[in-house]
Amino acid sequence: MNVSLVRAVCPHDCPDTCALHVTVKDGIATEVKGDPDHPATAGVLCTKVSRYTERTYHPDRLLYPQKRVGNKGEGKFERISWDEAIATIASRLKPLVAKNPLAILPYNYAGTMGLVQGDSMSARFFHRIGASFLDKTICATAGATGYQYTLGARIGTDVEQTQNARLIIIWGGNPIASNLHFWTRVQEAKRHGAKIIAIDPYRSLSAEKCHQHIALLPGTDAALVLGLMHILIRDNLLDHDYIAEYTLGFEALKAQVQAWHPQRVADVCGISVDEVEGLARDYGEGAQRGEASLIRMNYGLQRVHGGGMAVRNICCLPALVGAWRHAAGGVLLSSSGSFVKNSDLLERPDLFPTGLPQRTINMSNIGENLLRTSSEEFGPQVEAIFVYNSNPVAIAPQSQSVAQGFAREDLFAVVLEHFQTDTADYADILLPATTQLEHLDAHSAYGHRYMMANNAAIAPLGESKPNTEVFRLLAQAMGLTEPCFQESDDMIAAQAFNYDHERSRHTDWAQLKSQGWSKLKMPDAVHARGGFTTPSGKCEFYSAQMKDDGLDPLPTYIPPYESVASNPVLATKYPLAMISPPARNFLNSTFVNVKSLRDTEGEPHLDLHPDDAQLRGIAVGDRVRIFNDRGSFVAKARVTDKTRSGLVVGLSIWWKKLSSDHKNANEVTSQALTDMGGGPTFYDLLVQVERVE
Ligand SMILES: Nc1nc2c(c(=O)[nH]1)N[C@H]1C(S)=C(S)[C@@H](COP(=O)(O)OP(=O)(O)OC[C@H]3O[C@@H](n4cnc5c(=O)[nH]c(N)nc54)[C@H](O)[C@@H]3O)O[C@H]1N2
Ligand SMILES: Nc1nc2c(c(=O)[nH]1)N[C@H]1C(S)=C(S)[C@@H](COP(=O)(O)OP(=O)(O)OC[C@H]3O[C@@H](n4cnc5c(=O)[nH]c(N)nc54)[C@H](O)[C@@H]3O)O[C@H]1N2
Ligand code: SF4
Ligand SMILES: [Mo]
């Protein structure tokens, strides 16, 4: 028997970007394990990816190209050859390119985080033909924008310092589910005596294991921070030297937070004054004692109207108390800004035809955008969409609108996928993609500081092809002759990182491939002496850029679009707030079709507080309908005090077709966008719940 071990990388949209060891026996991948030597992975994988071979060799894998034979959305297809598939797509795109290429839209996200199978050959192709750009906002842009205004590039505290912190605030994150390797280090810090606090409206798996859980109302985090700043300033729990040297606008900030006295904050956030005062004391007094405090800010708090401002406000806290002075102190939102990538070489925006107009379409309200007709303001109607690395019919908000958009008879849709997802059902041409075990890639990360290489472990299953190869073939069929359309995956991967930069000079692509990973060379405490990449080079409490962009230049509070306090009229009809964070055993909508993982989650549930359940005559196990003006879906009730009264929680993201009513939580979410960054507001909505027979 021929046995080998292949170094690979977990491709999923998860901050941990684990290093994998894949065992291959006679060409079959038999086992996927965590690399024990990679410090960020430490030999451990989550349950989902430990089952990666179950997903790879799944009997439902798409293995050859197909064309639609039924109605859109029905999911009936017939096998065709690659030649026919590529020729059909080219023949449909060519007239659009001749007429107005802006009618063509790529739709892709982070099905794989790989720099090669993400935006390289595909981006070159869409740039070269002059297609619309996709604004990739579905996850992180609200917070990224708030962070950028305040601190600059997203680098943050090195996750490998976590265990050295004395206070860890887990803010809007559920690391047991979504950031496992950070959680392991939190446990180590806890054993060394650190205090762990969760700020989350829901008692998540992680929140219930913290010393303290502050269950504020969703979308009110920015107000809580204003209260913390008020108290830190009132009680002089400040690092005056750090403020003087490395921040901008302290006096204006001081005036701004004056009015945010603890009682007001407690009222807005639906928590007690003691909780506000206590948190400020823990944060400020710890810093005065010289202890490192770490805020791990995640994505849960960003999916509301004021999500960008909430992140901005939190970004001000470490500078006030001087937490950045410690390697283990500060804030970690994402480490993505640490990497020095050659995005322009990979994506080649320079190929966009000179003189042609450009247009950017937001992915977060794709339903609305597919339903728009041609107009002066919008430009041409979208007539062709090419979906890969994403499953918009399941994951995008206000699903009815998205499905309606994809159901348009006059829309030509190509879907490149591993499986026949909810989106694939709407394809005119459905193409089979390779998985991470079958193709090559280079990876950065957003939770640690390692450059990574993924080697192909096995041959492509069936007739599946890497995303890159599909766009190589399409480029050829469309007559695109630039040499960059002939580059191999290995040539592309070699260009992914800038090895001339001081952070990555110590390695190169050949070495990455053989060793699997290499850490960026940068200081442990990046902001110990400022070094913020804002216009002033300081942490900007006052941001002139924000003012230019029509925002309040100082930290403020932007209430949710839909909450009892902000929209009392709507709340008379729909009195319950709803959030739908990820279920532990799924990764967004990926893995929902893997039986062992779906069985662990059971079926779609709705968690509701005993008071809310009683009021509606709902008992544990009852089927309930969750609805508002946008739509409805059915779930099984769990009556629990994990959630607060007035808030219901539906862990997600289920495939619609694998739910009893062929719907999921995105039936009720809205297409309204965040205050900055054009992000989605998945956790900013009101619903009503009723028992169904
Ligand atoms: N197992 C698993 N892991 C994942 C994913 C997955 O689907 N499954 N998805 C990946 C992706 S793409 C992402 S973006 C991340 C997301 O993972 P996280 O960053 O952890 O974000 P969420 O899970 O959306 O929300 C985390 C917590 O925020 C809480 N929350 C909701 N609204 C608010 C609010 O207004 N304020 C505060 N303070 N908290 C709030 C939720 O109750 C939830 O417990 O995880 C990644 N990892
Ligand atoms: N209600 C609600 N909705 C949400 C969220 C929420 O918390 N609540 N979270 C939001 C967030 S944070 C995010 S990031 C989005 C995620 O939304 P998406 O980025 O769409 O993520 P997935 O649902 O995992 O779909 C990724 C798809 O890519 C495919 N894929 C993987 N690798 C490859 C490849 O190499 N080639 C090709 N062609 N395809 C591949 C997978 O099979 C999978 O079907 O969902 C958002 N939607
Ligand atoms: S999903 Fe996250 S924790 Fe799981 S293997 Fe991938 S990177 Fe690691
Ligand atoms: Mo995400």
Coordinates of C-alpha atoms in Angstrom, one line a residue, residues 604-606 608 613 616-625 634-639 690-692:
P604 CA -34.1 23.9 13.2
H605 CA -34.9 25.1 16.7
L606 CA -36.1 28.3 18.2
L608 CA -37.4 31.3 23.6
A613 CA -43.4 30.9 25.7
R616 CA -48.1 32.2 23.7
G617 CA -49.0 28.8 25.1
I618 CA -45.8 27.3 23.7
A619 CA -44.2 24.3 25.4
V620 CA -40.9 22.5 24.7
G621 CA -41.0 20.6 21.5
D622 CA -43.9 22.5 20.0
R623 CA -43.7 23.5 16.4
V624 CA -43.7 27.3 16.1
R625 CA -44.0 29.7 13.2
V634 CA -41.1 26.9 11.2
A635 CA -38.9 25.6 13.9
K636 CA -39.2 23.4 17.0
A637 CA -39.4 25.4 20.3
R638 CA -36.9 25.1 23.1
V639 CA -38.1 27.0 26.1
E690 CA -47.1 31.4 17.3
R691 CA -47.6 27.7 17.9
V692 CA -48.6 25.7 14.9

